[in-house]
């Protein structure tokens, strides 16, 4: 599926990812590590679990993935699971730092909403990660809670409900 996005680029190819392909999973892991290194710096928490995930752990994930490609290069991805009540729980939204601020994260979330319609979508992000909080707010997510996950490290829980 192609999705329009900013900065003069006509389309971003967004496709399901098959993590049984080791080369693809390795490319995803490289994007993930680059993206979470930025978040770790933003929130002051270098021990983010996603920074230390191994290739085998990623490949064994039960999550579903969509990848965003620009000129055949993986530049971002979103992963999720569907909970028993039908809620879509977003586990990771990653965009390579070289591709930030071009609408890739928004495009991934918009495509996800189309292919996985639901009454409720949930996600969490670092409470001081202003770019992520702004992205989610711009797409209709609202804060439903804040919790401390480590000394001085807050996690903000957000949700978006479908309009009946």
Protein backbone atom coordinates (compact mmCIF):
# COMPACT_ATOMS: atom_id res chain seq x y z
CA UNK A 1 0.00 0.00 0.00
CA UNK A 2 1.31 3.43 -0.83
CA UNK A 3 0.72 6.34 1.48
CA UNK A 4 1.36 10.01 0.72
CA UNK A 5 3.72 11.83 3.05
CA UNK A 6 5.68 15.04 3.32
CA UNK A 7 8.85 16.71 2.07
CA UNK A 8 8.16 16.34 -1.63
CA UNK A 9 8.19 12.56 -1.67
CA UNK A 10 5.14 11.22 -3.48
CA UNK A 11 4.67 7.89 -1.77
CA UNK A 12 5.89 5.66 0.95
CA UNK A 13 5.43 1.93 0.42
CA UNK A 14 3.88 0.36 3.51
CA UNK A 15 3.72 -3.42 3.50
CA UNK A 16 3.38 -6.31 5.95
CA UNK A 17 6.72 -7.62 7.17
CA UNK A 18 7.53 -11.32 7.42
CA UNK A 19 10.09 -11.64 10.20
CA UNK A 20 10.87 -15.24 9.30
CA UNK A 21 13.10 -13.61 6.65
CA UNK A 22 16.33 -13.19 8.63
CA UNK A 23 17.72 -10.44 6.38
CA UNK A 24 14.51 -8.44 6.68
CA UNK A 25 14.44 -8.94 10.45
CA UNK A 26 18.08 -7.77 10.65
CA UNK A 27 17.19 -4.62 8.69
CA UNK A 28 14.25 -4.01 11.02
CA UNK A 29 16.46 -4.51 14.06
CA UNK A 30 18.94 -1.92 12.74
CA UNK A 31 16.13 0.64 12.28
CA UNK A 32 14.75 -0.24 15.71
CA UNK A 33 18.08 0.27 17.45
CA UNK A 34 18.66 3.60 15.73
CA UNK A 35 15.14 4.81 16.58
CA UNK A 36 15.19 3.68 20.20
CA UNK A 37 18.67 5.18 20.72
CA UNK A 38 17.06 8.56 20.05
CA UNK A 39 14.20 7.83 22.47
CA UNK A 40 16.63 6.58 25.12
CA UNK A 41 18.50 9.88 24.87
CA UNK A 42 15.26 11.91 24.98
CA UNK A 43 13.95 10.20 28.10
CA UNK A 44 17.29 9.62 29.80
CA UNK A 45 16.92 5.84 29.95
CA UNK A 46 19.69 3.95 28.09
CA UNK A 47 18.32 0.57 29.18
CA UNK A 48 15.22 0.58 26.98
CA UNK A 49 14.49 -3.11 26.37
CA UNK A 50 14.07 -2.61 22.61
CA UNK A 51 17.68 -1.41 22.41
CA UNK A 52 18.88 -4.75 23.69
CA UNK A 53 16.51 -7.08 21.84
CA UNK A 54 18.37 -9.74 19.84
CA UNK A 55 17.64 -10.76 16.28
CA UNK A 56 16.30 -14.12 17.46
CA UNK A 57 14.03 -12.42 20.02
CA UNK A 58 12.68 -10.08 17.36
CA UNK A 59 12.07 -12.95 14.94
CA UNK A 60 10.21 -14.88 17.65
CA UNK A 61 7.85 -11.98 18.36
CA UNK A 62 4.10 -12.62 18.27
CA UNK A 63 3.50 -9.09 17.01
CA UNK A 64 2.33 -8.23 13.52
CA UNK A 65 4.45 -5.71 11.62
CA UNK A 66 4.05 -3.17 8.86
CA UNK A 67 7.16 -1.69 7.32
CA UNK A 68 7.62 1.63 5.55
CA UNK A 69 9.95 1.67 2.58
CA UNK A 70 11.44 4.66 0.82
CA UNK A 71 13.23 3.78 -2.41
CA UNK A 72 13.30 0.11 -1.34
CA UNK A 73 14.99 0.95 1.98
CA UNK A 74 13.21 0.15 5.24
CA UNK A 75 12.84 3.45 7.10
CA UNK A 76 10.17 2.66 9.69
CA UNK A 77 7.77 0.13 11.12
CA UNK A 78 4.84 -0.33 13.45
CA UNK A 79 4.00 -3.49 15.36
CA UNK A 80 0.91 -4.50 17.28
CA UNK A 81 -1.17 -7.29 18.70
CA UNK A 82 -4.92 -7.53 18.88
CA UNK A 83 -6.18 -8.14 22.41
CA UNK A 84 -9.06 -10.48 23.21
CA UNK A 85 -11.52 -7.56 23.37
CA UNK A 86 -10.52 -6.39 19.87
CA UNK A 87 -8.26 -3.56 21.05
CA UNK A 88 -5.19 -2.95 18.90
CA UNK A 89 -2.18 -2.62 21.21
CA UNK A 90 0.72 -0.88 19.46
CA UNK A 91 3.99 -2.31 20.74
CA UNK A 92 6.49 -0.29 18.74
CA UNK A 93 6.48 2.59 16.29
CA UNK A 94 9.94 3.18 14.92
CA UNK A 95 11.35 5.54 12.31
CA UNK A 96 15.03 5.74 11.45
CA UNK A 97 16.44 9.06 12.73
CA UNK A 98 17.53 10.00 9.18
CA UNK A 99 13.83 9.86 8.18
CA UNK A 100 12.34 11.76 11.14
CA UNK A 101 9.88 14.64 10.66
CA UNK A 102 8.62 13.47 7.26
CA UNK A 103 5.29 11.91 8.25
CA UNK A 104 6.42 8.30 8.19
CA UNK A 105 5.17 7.52 11.71
CA UNK A 106 1.81 9.13 10.95
CA UNK A 107 1.54 7.22 7.68
CA UNK A 108 2.25 3.93 9.41
CA UNK A 109 -0.43 4.61 12.03
CA UNK A 110 -2.95 5.70 9.41
CA UNK A 111 -2.42 2.53 7.36
CA UNK A 112 -2.65 0.44 10.52
CA UNK A 113 -6.03 2.04 11.31
CA UNK A 114 -7.29 1.11 7.84
CA UNK A 115 -6.14 -2.52 7.83
CA UNK A 116 -6.94 -3.19 11.51
CA UNK A 117 -10.18 -1.33 12.25
CA UNK A 118 -11.03 -1.42 15.95
CA UNK A 119 -13.06 0.29 18.63
CA UNK A 120 -9.89 1.13 20.56
CA UNK A 121 -6.16 1.51 19.93
CA UNK A 122 -3.65 1.83 22.77
CA UNK A 123 0.01 2.78 22.93
CA UNK A 124 2.60 3.91 25.50
CA UNK A 125 5.60 6.19 25.14
CA UNK A 126 8.12 7.95 27.33
CA UNK A 127 6.44 10.79 29.20
CA UNK A 128 9.14 13.27 28.14
CA UNK A 129 9.15 12.12 24.51
CA UNK A 130 7.48 15.29 23.23
CA UNK A 131 7.70 14.37 19.51
CA UNK A 132 5.93 11.04 20.07
CA UNK A 133 3.30 12.58 22.33
CA UNK A 134 2.61 15.27 19.71
CA UNK A 135 2.38 12.66 16.95
CA UNK A 136 -0.16 10.59 18.87
CA UNK A 137 -2.18 13.65 19.93
CA UNK A 138 -2.32 14.80 16.31
CA UNK A 139 -3.83 11.45 15.37
CA UNK A 140 -6.55 11.58 18.01
CA UNK A 141 -4.90 9.72 20.88
CA UNK A 142 -5.58 11.00 24.40
CA UNK A 143 -3.61 10.44 27.59
CA UNK A 144 -5.28 7.90 29.88
CA UNK A 145 -2.52 7.45 32.42
CA UNK A 146 1.07 8.00 33.44
CA UNK A 147 3.15 5.48 35.36
CA UNK A 148 6.68 5.33 36.66
CA UNK A 149 8.67 2.45 35.20
CA UNK A 150 11.98 3.32 36.80
CA UNK A 151 13.50 6.01 38.99
CA UNK A 152 12.44 9.25 37.31
CA UNK A 153 11.27 7.45 34.16
CA UNK A 154 7.62 7.99 33.29
CA UNK A 155 5.57 6.15 30.69
CA UNK A 156 2.45 7.79 29.27
CA UNK A 157 -0.44 5.55 28.22
CA UNK A 158 -2.61 6.80 25.38
CA UNK A 159 -5.69 5.54 23.60
CA UNK A 160 -7.80 6.38 20.59
CA UNK A 161 -11.41 5.31 20.46
CA UNK A 162 -13.33 4.84 17.24
CA UNK A 163 -16.12 7.28 16.56
CA UNK A 164 -19.37 5.27 16.53
